[in-house]
Amino acid sequence: MGTVVLSGAVVLVVLGFGNPLYWLAAAGVLFLYVRYGLDSSAPSAPAGPAPSAGTAPTSYKAYRDRRDKQARWERRYRRERPMESRRQERERGK
């Protein structure tokens, strides 16, 4: 986001040699970015506990449950969308 704002400001400054109103626009863009944009563009750490979607299961039973649930979803997908699943199988075989 910062590079987009900075490159936009540079373009406005270059265009400002023909029309000084663009310099005011560049100053306004940079002011708004510094005032409001820096806080929202900075990555923030999650406030709560780590999400469980990407973490390893704590036991073999949890692993089996997750694996079985995934297999059920895959079977359901293949059953409900046979053409799409065949296309995906062909692409995997290449």
Tab-separated table of C-alpha atoms in Angstrom, residues 1 3 17-18 25-26 44 52 54 61 63 66-67 70 84 87:
chain	number	residue	atom	x	y	z
A	1	MET	CA	0.000	0.000	0.000
A	3	THR	CA	4.505	1.936	-2.532
A	17	PHE	CA	5.397	20.912	-13.274
A	18	GLY	CA	2.593	21.645	-15.731
A	25	ALA	CA	-2.944	16.976	-4.433
A	26	ALA	CA	0.320	15.077	-3.818
A	44	SER	CA	-0.641	-6.742	13.576
A	52	SER	CA	-6.373	-24.289	14.984
A	54	GLY	CA	-3.057	-24.757	10.483
A	61	LYS	CA	-7.465	-39.480	17.473
A	63	TYR	CA	-5.679	-36.471	13.412
A	66	ARG	CA	-9.772	-34.519	10.848
A	67	ARG	CA	-8.604	-36.914	8.127
A	70	GLN	CA	-11.736	-34.348	5.002
A	84	GLU	CA	-15.424	-30.941	-12.010
A	87	ARG	CA	-11.359	-32.479	-14.677
